[in-house]
Tab-separated table of C-alpha atoms in Angstrom:
chain	number	residue	atom	x	y	z
A	1	MET	CA	4.043	-38.528	42.838
A	2	ARG	CA	0.404	-39.565	42.889
A	3	ASN	CA	-0.675	-42.467	40.669
A	4	ILE	CA	-4.387	-42.431	41.422
A	5	ARG	CA	-6.952	-39.781	40.489
A	6	LEU	CA	-10.203	-39.680	42.407
A	7	ILE	CA	-13.245	-38.708	40.362
A	8	ALA	CA	-16.662	-38.248	41.944
A	9	ARG	CA	-19.634	-39.012	39.705
A	10	LEU	CA	-22.764	-37.116	40.623
A	11	ASP	CA	-25.938	-38.452	38.993
A	12	VAL	CA	-28.393	-35.597	38.619
A	13	LYS	CA	-32.081	-35.477	37.790
A	14	THR	CA	-33.451	-31.926	37.540
A	15	GLU	CA	-31.949	-30.110	40.556
A	16	HIS	CA	-31.403	-33.223	42.712
A	17	LEU	CA	-28.532	-35.603	43.274
A	18	VAL	CA	-30.005	-39.080	42.914
A	19	LYS	CA	-29.000	-42.661	43.550
A	20	GLY	CA	-30.483	-45.714	41.912
A	21	ILE	CA	-31.859	-48.433	44.137
A	22	GLN	CA	-31.152	-51.934	42.821
A	23	LEU	CA	-31.194	-50.596	39.248
A	24	GLU	CA	-34.793	-49.438	39.703
A	25	GLY	CA	-36.215	-46.203	40.962
A	26	LEU	CA	-34.278	-43.189	42.124
A	27	ARG	CA	-33.821	-41.783	45.590
A	28	LYS	CA	-33.136	-38.059	46.056
A	29	LEU	CA	-30.051	-37.390	48.164
A	30	GLY	CA	-29.890	-33.601	48.115
A	31	ARG	CA	-28.355	-30.795	46.087
A	32	PRO	CA	-25.483	-31.869	43.830
A	33	ASN	CA	-23.307	-28.859	44.601
A	34	ASP	CA	-23.447	-29.506	48.339
A	35	PHE	CA	-21.846	-32.888	47.660
A	36	ALA	CA	-19.415	-31.409	45.122
A	37	ARG	CA	-18.171	-28.809	47.629
A	38	LYS	CA	-17.700	-31.541	50.232
A	39	TYR	CA	-15.728	-33.712	47.799
A	40	TYR	CA	-13.638	-30.694	46.757
A	41	ALA	CA	-12.830	-29.875	50.390
A	42	GLU	CA	-11.747	-33.498	50.878
A	43	GLY	CA	-9.331	-33.332	47.932
A	44	ILE	CA	-11.194	-34.967	45.042
A	45	ASP	CA	-9.409	-34.577	41.691
A	46	GLU	CA	-12.426	-34.160	39.409
A	47	ILE	CA	-16.217	-33.911	39.555
A	48	MET	CA	-18.375	-35.577	36.912
A	49	TYR	CA	-21.949	-34.308	36.601
A	50	VAL	CA	-24.229	-36.732	34.747
A	51	ASP	CA	-27.857	-35.886	33.905
A	52	ILE	CA	-29.089	-39.447	33.809
A	53	VAL	CA	-32.415	-38.750	32.095
A	54	ALA	CA	-31.530	-35.799	29.831
A	55	SER	CA	-31.972	-37.764	26.621
A	56	LEU	CA	-35.259	-39.246	27.756
A	57	TYR	CA	-36.759	-35.801	28.408
A	58	GLU	CA	-34.724	-33.937	25.740
A	59	ARG	CA	-33.374	-31.377	28.169
A	60	ASN	CA	-30.235	-30.220	29.906
A	61	SER	CA	-30.716	-29.206	33.511
A	62	LEU	CA	-26.998	-29.282	34.297
A	63	LEU	CA	-26.081	-25.827	33.025
A	64	PRO	CA	-27.337	-23.886	36.086
A	65	ILE	CA	-25.774	-26.480	38.385
A	66	ILE	CA	-22.318	-26.342	36.809
A	67	GLU	CA	-22.447	-22.559	36.602
A	68	ARG	CA	-23.021	-22.349	40.369
A	69	ALA	CA	-20.380	-25.008	41.020
A	70	SER	CA	-17.748	-23.095	39.044
A	71	HIS	CA	-17.860	-20.324	41.666
A	72	ASP	CA	-16.806	-22.694	44.484
A	73	ILE	CA	-14.935	-25.593	42.889
A	74	PHE	CA	-11.578	-25.190	41.159
A	75	ILE	CA	-10.881	-28.636	39.718
A	76	PRO	CA	-11.842	-30.203	36.380
A	77	MET	CA	-15.563	-30.781	35.909
A	78	THR	CA	-16.971	-33.188	33.347
A	79	VAL	CA	-20.539	-32.783	32.095
A	80	ALA	CA	-22.551	-35.602	30.519
A	81	GLY	CA	-26.129	-35.689	29.368
A	82	GLY	CA	-28.184	-33.138	27.513
A	83	ILE	CA	-25.405	-31.860	25.266
A	84	ARG	CA	-26.748	-32.356	21.756
A	85	ASN	CA	-25.066	-29.700	19.636
A	86	SER	CA	-22.259	-27.153	19.572
A	87	GLU	CA	-24.425	-24.508	21.260
A	88	SER	CA	-25.036	-26.808	24.237
A	89	ALA	CA	-21.327	-27.615	24.421
A	90	ARG	CA	-20.395	-23.935	24.244
A	91	ALA	CA	-22.841	-23.102	27.034
A	92	ALA	CA	-21.389	-25.885	29.209
A	93	LEU	CA	-17.867	-24.590	28.697
C-alpha cells in the first residue's frame, strides 16, 4: 500500500515550461509535454498543468498542450488557469 502520491506541477506560459527565478522573471525550460512524458515514465501519479499568466492575458493556452499530452500520458491531469466558464471547462475535459 502506497501512502504518498507524487504530483508534478508544470508552470506553463504560452507553449513553454517556465520556472521563476527568485520570484522575479521567468526562465524557459522547454516543452511541457516533454517533461510530462518523462515524469510519467518515472511513475508520477498526477500531472498538474498551470498557466501562470492566463488571467493576466485573458487566455487559455493549455488546451492544445493537454490535448497532445492525453495521447501519451494515462494518469490524472489537473488544469489550472484560463478556465473562466463552463465552455472552457468542457473543452479542457
